Coordinates of C-alpha atoms and ligand atoms in Angstrom, one line a residue:
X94 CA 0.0 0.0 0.0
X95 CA 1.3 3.5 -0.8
X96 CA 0.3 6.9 0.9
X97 CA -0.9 8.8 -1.4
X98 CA -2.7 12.4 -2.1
X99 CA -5.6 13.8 -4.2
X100 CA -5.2 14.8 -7.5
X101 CA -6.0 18.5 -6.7
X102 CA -1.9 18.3 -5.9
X103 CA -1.4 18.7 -9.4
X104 CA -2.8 22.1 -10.0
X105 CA -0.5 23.1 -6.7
X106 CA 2.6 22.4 -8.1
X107 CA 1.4 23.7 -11.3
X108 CA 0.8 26.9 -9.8
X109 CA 3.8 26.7 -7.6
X110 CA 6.7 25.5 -10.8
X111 CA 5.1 28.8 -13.1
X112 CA 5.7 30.9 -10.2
X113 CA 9.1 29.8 -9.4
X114 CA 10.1 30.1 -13.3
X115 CA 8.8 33.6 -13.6
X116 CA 10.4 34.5 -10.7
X117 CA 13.9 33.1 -11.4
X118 CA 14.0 34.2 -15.0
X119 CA 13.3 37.7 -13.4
X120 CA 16.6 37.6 -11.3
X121 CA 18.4 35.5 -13.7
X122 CA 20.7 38.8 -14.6
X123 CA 20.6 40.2 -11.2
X124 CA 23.3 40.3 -8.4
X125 CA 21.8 38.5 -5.7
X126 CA 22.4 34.9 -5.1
X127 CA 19.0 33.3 -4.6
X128 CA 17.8 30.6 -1.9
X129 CA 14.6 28.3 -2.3
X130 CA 13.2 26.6 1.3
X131 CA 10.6 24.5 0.9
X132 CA 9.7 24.0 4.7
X133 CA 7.2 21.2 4.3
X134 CA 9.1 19.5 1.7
X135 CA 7.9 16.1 1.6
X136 CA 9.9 13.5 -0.1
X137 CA 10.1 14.4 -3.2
X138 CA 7.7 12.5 -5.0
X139 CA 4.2 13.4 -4.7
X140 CA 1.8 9.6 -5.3
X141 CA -1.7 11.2 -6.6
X142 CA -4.6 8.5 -6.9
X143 CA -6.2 8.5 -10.2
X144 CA -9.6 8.2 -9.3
X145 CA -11.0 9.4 -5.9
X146 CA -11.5 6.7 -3.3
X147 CA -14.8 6.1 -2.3
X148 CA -16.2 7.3 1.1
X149 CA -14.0 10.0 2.8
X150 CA -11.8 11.2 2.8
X151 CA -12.5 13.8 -0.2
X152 CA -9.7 16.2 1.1
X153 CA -5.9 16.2 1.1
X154 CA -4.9 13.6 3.7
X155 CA -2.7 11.2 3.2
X156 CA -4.3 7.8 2.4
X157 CA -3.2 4.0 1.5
X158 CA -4.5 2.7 -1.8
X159 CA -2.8 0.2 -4.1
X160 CA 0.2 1.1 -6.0
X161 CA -1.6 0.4 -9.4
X162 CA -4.2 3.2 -8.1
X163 CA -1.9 6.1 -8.2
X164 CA 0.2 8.1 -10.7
X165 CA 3.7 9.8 -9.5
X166 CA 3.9 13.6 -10.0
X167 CA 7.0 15.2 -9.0
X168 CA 6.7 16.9 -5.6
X169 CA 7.6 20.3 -4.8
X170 CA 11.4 19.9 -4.0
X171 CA 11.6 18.3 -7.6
X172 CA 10.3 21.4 -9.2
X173 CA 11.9 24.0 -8.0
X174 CA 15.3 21.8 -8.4
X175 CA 14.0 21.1 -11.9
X176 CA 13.6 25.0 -12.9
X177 CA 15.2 26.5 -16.6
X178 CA 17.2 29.2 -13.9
X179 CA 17.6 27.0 -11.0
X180 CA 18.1 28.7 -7.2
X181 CA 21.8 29.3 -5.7
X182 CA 20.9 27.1 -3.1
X183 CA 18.0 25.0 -1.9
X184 CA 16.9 24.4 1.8
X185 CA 14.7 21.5 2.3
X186 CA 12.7 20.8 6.0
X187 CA 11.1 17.4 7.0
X188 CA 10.9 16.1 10.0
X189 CA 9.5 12.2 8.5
X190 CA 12.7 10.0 8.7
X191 CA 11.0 7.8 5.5
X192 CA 11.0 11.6 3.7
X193 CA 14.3 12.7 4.7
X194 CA 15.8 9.9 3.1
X195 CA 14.0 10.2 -0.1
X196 CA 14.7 14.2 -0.3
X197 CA 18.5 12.5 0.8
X198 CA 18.1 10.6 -2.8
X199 CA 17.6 14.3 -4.5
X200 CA 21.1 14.9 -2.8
X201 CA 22.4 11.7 -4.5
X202 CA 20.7 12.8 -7.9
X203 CA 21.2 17.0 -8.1
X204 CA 24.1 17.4 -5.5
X205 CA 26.5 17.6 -8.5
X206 CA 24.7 20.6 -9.9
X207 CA 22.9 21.9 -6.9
X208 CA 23.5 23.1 -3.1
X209 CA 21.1 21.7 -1.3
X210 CA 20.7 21.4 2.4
X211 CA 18.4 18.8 4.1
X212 CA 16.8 19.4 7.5
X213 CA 15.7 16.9 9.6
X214 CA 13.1 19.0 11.8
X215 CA 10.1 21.0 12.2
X216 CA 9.3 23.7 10.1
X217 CA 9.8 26.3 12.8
X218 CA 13.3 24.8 13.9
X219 CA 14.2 24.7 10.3
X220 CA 13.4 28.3 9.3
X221 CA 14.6 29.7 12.4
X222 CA 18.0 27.8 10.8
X223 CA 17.5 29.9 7.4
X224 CA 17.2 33.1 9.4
X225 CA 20.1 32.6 11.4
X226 CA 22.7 32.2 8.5
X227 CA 23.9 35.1 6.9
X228 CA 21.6 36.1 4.5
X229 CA 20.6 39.6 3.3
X230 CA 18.7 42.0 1.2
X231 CA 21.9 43.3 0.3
X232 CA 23.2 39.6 -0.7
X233 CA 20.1 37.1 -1.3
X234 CA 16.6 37.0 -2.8
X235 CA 14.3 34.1 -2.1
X236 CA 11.8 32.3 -1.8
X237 CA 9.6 29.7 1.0
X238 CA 7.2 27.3 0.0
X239 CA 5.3 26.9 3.0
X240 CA 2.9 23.6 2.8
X241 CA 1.6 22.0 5.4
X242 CA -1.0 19.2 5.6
X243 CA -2.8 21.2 8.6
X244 CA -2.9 24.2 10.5
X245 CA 1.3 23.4 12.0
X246 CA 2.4 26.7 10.0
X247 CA 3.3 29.3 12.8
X248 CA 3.1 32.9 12.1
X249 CA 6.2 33.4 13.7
X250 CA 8.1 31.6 11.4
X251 CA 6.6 33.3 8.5
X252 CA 7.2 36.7 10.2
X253 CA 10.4 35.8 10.9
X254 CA 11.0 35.2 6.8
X255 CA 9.0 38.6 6.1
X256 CA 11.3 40.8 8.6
X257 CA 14.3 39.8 5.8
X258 CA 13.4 41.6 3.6
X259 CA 14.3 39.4 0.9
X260 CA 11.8 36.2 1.0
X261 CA 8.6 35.6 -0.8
X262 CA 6.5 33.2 0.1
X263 CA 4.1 30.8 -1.3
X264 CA 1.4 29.8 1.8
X265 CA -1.6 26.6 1.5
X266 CA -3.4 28.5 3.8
X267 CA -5.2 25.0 4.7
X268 CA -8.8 26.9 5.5
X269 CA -11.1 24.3 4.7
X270 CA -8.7 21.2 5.4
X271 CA -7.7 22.0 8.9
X272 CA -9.2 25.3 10.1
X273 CA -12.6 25.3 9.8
X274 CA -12.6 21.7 11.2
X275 CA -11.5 23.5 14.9
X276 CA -14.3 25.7 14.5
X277 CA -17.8 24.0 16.7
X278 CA -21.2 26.2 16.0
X279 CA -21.3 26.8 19.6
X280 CA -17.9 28.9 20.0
X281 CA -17.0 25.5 22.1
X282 CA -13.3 25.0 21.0
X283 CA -11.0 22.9 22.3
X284 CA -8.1 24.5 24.4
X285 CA -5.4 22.8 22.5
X286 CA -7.3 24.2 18.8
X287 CA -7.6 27.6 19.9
X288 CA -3.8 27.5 21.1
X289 CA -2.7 25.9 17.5
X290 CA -4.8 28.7 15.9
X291 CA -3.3 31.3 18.0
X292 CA 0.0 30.4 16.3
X293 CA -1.3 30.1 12.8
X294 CA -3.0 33.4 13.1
X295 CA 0.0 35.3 15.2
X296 CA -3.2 37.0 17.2
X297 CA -6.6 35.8 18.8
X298 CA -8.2 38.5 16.4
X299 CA -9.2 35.0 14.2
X300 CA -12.0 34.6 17.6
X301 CA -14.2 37.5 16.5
X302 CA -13.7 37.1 12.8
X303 CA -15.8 33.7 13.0
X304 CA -17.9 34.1 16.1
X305 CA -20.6 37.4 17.3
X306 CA -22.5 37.5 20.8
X307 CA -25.8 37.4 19.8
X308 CA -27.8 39.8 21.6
X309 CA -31.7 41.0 21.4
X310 CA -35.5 39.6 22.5
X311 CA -34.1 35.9 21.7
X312 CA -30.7 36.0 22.0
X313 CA -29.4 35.9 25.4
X314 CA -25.9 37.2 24.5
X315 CA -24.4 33.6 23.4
X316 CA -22.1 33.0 21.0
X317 CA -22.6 32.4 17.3
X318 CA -20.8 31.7 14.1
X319 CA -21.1 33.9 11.3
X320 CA -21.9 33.2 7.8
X321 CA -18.9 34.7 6.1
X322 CA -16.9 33.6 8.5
X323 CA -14.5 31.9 5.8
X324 CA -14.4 35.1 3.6
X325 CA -13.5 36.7 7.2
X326 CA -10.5 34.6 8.4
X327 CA -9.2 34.4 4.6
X328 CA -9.0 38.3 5.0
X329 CA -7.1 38.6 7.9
X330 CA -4.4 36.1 7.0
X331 CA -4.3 38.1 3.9
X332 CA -4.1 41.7 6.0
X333 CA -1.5 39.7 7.8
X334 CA 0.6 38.7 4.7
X335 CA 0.0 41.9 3.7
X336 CA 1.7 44.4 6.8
X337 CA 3.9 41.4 7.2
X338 CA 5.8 41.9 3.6
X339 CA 4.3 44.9 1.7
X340 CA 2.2 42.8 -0.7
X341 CA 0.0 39.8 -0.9
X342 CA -1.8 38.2 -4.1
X343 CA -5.2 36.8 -4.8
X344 CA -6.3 33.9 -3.0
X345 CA -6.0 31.0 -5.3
X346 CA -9.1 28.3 -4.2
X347 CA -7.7 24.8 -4.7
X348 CA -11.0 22.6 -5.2
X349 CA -11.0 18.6 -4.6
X350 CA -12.2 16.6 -7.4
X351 CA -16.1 17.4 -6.5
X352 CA -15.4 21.3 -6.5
X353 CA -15.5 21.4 -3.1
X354 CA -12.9 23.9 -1.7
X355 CA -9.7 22.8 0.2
X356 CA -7.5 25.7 0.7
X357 CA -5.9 29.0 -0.7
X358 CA -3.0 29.5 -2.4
X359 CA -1.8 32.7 -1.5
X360 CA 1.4 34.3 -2.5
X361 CA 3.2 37.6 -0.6
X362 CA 6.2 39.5 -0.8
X363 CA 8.0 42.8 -0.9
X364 CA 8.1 43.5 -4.4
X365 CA 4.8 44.6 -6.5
X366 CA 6.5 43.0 -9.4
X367 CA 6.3 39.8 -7.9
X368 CA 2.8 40.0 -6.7
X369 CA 1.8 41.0 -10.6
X370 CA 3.4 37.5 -11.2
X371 CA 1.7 36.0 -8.7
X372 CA -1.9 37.4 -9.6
X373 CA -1.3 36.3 -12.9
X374 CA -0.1 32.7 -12.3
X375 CA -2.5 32.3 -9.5
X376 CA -5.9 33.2 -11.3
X377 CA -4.6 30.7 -14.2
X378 CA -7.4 28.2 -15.3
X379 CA -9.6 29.9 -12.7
X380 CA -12.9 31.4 -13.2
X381 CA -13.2 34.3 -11.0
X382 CA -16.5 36.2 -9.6
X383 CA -16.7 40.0 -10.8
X384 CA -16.2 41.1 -7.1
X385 CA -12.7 39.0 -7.6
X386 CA -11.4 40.3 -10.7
X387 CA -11.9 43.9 -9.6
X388 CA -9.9 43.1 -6.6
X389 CA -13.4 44.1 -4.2
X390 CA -13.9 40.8 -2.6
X391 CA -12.0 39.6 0.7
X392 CA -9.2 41.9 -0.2
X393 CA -11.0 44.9 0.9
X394 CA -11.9 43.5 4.3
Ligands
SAM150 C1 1.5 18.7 2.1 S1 2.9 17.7 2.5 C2 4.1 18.5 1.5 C3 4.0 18.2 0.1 C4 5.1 18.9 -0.7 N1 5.3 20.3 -0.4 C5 4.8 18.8 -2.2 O1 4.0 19.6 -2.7 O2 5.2 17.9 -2.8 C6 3.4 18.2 4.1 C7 4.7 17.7 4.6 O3 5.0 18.3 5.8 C8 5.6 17.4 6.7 N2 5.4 17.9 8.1 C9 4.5 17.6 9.0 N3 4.6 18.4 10.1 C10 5.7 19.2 9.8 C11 6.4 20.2 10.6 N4 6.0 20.6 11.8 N5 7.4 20.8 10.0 C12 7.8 20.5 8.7 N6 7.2 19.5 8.0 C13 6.2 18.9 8.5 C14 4.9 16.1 6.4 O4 5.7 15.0 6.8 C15 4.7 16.2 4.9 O5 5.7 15.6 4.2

C-alpha cells in the first residue's frame, strides 16, 4: 500500500513550478544569489490517486491505496530543483525519517549541480535555521514554499521570513482542510485548537472574525458563528501577509475533485513585481467572480 494524495496536488505544483520560473528568470541577470526553502518539503515524490476513493476522505490527507491506483507527479522539491534558472541554493525541512531519506536521494541525484541542504526538523526549527545564517537584502533574494497538511504553520516563522526583507513566500493557507474543522457552532473549542490557531493566526483577532455574541429579545448574548466567516479569516491572514511583507496576491481556491474547496493558495512579498506575477499565475485556469477580478472581494476586508 502506498500513501498517497488527491489529484488537486497537481494544479498546486502547477501553480507553484510557473511561479518559481517567472520569478527566477526575473533575477536571472541580477546580483543577488538566490535561496529556495521549501519548509514542508515532503519526499520528493508526490503519489496522486487517479480516481478518488470512495467514502472519505474527499480532502488532502494522506491515504493507502494500491500502487496500481496512483500516478507519480514530482513533488515540490523536484520542481523548484527542476527549474530552466535553477536557485543558488535550496533548503529542504522534514521532519518524516522515510521523507528525509528520499529528499537525501535528491542529494544523490542534483548534488553535482545543486547546493542543497536537508533538514531533519520542524518547520519552525528549520526556518529559524534559514534566518540565522547570513543572508541579506543586500546579498540574497528568495523564496519559501510553506505547505503543510494542517494548520502546524506558525506565524512566527513566516514573520520571521517577512522581517528579511528578501523572502517571498508561497502559503496553503489550509482553510477548509484544517481550520474550519477546529471551528464547533457553539464557539466551544477545544483548548489545544484555539492554542494551535493562535499560532497560525499570530493574534486571537481569528476569535471575533468567526464568532458574534448574539444579543436581542431571543438571543441571550451567546455565541454564534457567522456566515462569512470563511471570507472573514481568509482576509485577515491576507491583511496579515500583507503588513507582514508589503504585498500579498489573490487567493487561489484549490478545489478537490467534486469542487468542493480545500484551501488557498496565497502568495506575498516585498516587491509589487512579484505580486503582478503572482496574480497572474494564481488566477490561471480559474474562473473568477466579478467582485474577484476587480480586486473588491476579501481583499478589501
Ligand atoms: C502537504 S505535504 C508537503 C508536500 C510537498 N510540499 C509537495 O507539494 O510535494 C506536508 C509535509 O509536511 C511534513 N510535516 C508535517 N509536520 C511538519 C512540521 N511541523 N514541519 C515540517 N514539516 C512537517 C509532512 O511530513 C509532509 O511531508
Amino acid at each position: 500500500m502506498i500513501a498517497t494524495v488527491g489529484p488537486w496536488a497537481r494544479d498546486k505544483l502547477d501553480k507553484l513550478g510557473r511561479y518559481l520560473e517567472y520569478y527566477t528568470t526575473v533575477l536571472k541577470k541580477q546580483k543577488w544569489r538566490t535561496i529556495y526553502v521549501d519548509a514542508f518539503a515532503g519526499g520528493g515524490v508526490a503519489a496522486v490517486r487517479k480516481r478518488p476513493t470512495t467514502g472519505v476522505p474527499l480532502l488532502d490527507e494522506v491515504v493507502d491505496v494500491e500502487p496500481d491506483q496512483v500516478e507519480f507527479l514530482d513533488g515540490s522539491p523536484r520542481v523548484a530543483l527542476e527549474l530552466n534558472n535553477p536557485f543558488s541554493r535550496y533548503v529542504f525541512i522534514e521532519p518524516d525519517p522515510k521523507r528525509v531519506a528520499e529528499l537525501e536521494q535528491l542529494v544523490a541525484d542534483y548534488g553535482d549541480t545543486r547546493t542543497i541542504n536537508v533538514l531533519k526538523m520542524e518547520a519552525a526549527d528549520g526556518i529559524r535555521w534559514v534566518v540565522g545564517r547570513n543572508i541579506t537584502k543586500k546579498t540574497h533574494r528568495g523564496v519559501a514554499f510553506l505547505d503543510p497538511f494542517g494548520a502546524c504553520l506558525e506565524w512566527e516563522s513566516v514573520e520571521a521570513l517577512a522581517k528579511l526583507g528578501m523572502f517571498e513566500v508561497v502559503i496553503n493557507f489550509a482553510l477548509n482542510m484544517a481550520i474550519q474543522r477546529m471551528l464547533p457552532n457553539d464557539a466551544n473549542i477545544q483548548q489545544s485548537w484555539s492554542d494551535t490557531l493562535d499560532r497560525y493566526f499570530g493574534t486571537h483577532a481569528w476569535f471575533d472574525e468567526v464568532y458574534f455574541r448574539e444579543t436581542g429579545l431571543f438571543g441571550d448574548g451567546v455565541l454564534k458563528k457567522r456566515d462569512d466567516y470563511s471570507d472573514r479569516l481568509l482576509g485577515l491572514y491576507r491583511r496579515r501577509l500583507e503588513s507582514a511583507f508589503g504585498f500579498v496576491s489573490m487567493p487561489r481556491l484549490i478545489r478537490n475533485t467534486r469542487n468542493v474547496p480545500l484551501y488557498y493558495l496565497l502568495w506575498a512579498g516585498p516587491h509589487k513585481k512579484g505580486q503582478e506575477g503572482a496574480n497572474y499565475v494564481l488566477q490561471i485556469g480559474e474562473k473568477l467572480t466579478k467582485a474577484q477580478k476587480q480586486g473588491t472581494s476579501v481583499v478589501a476586508q
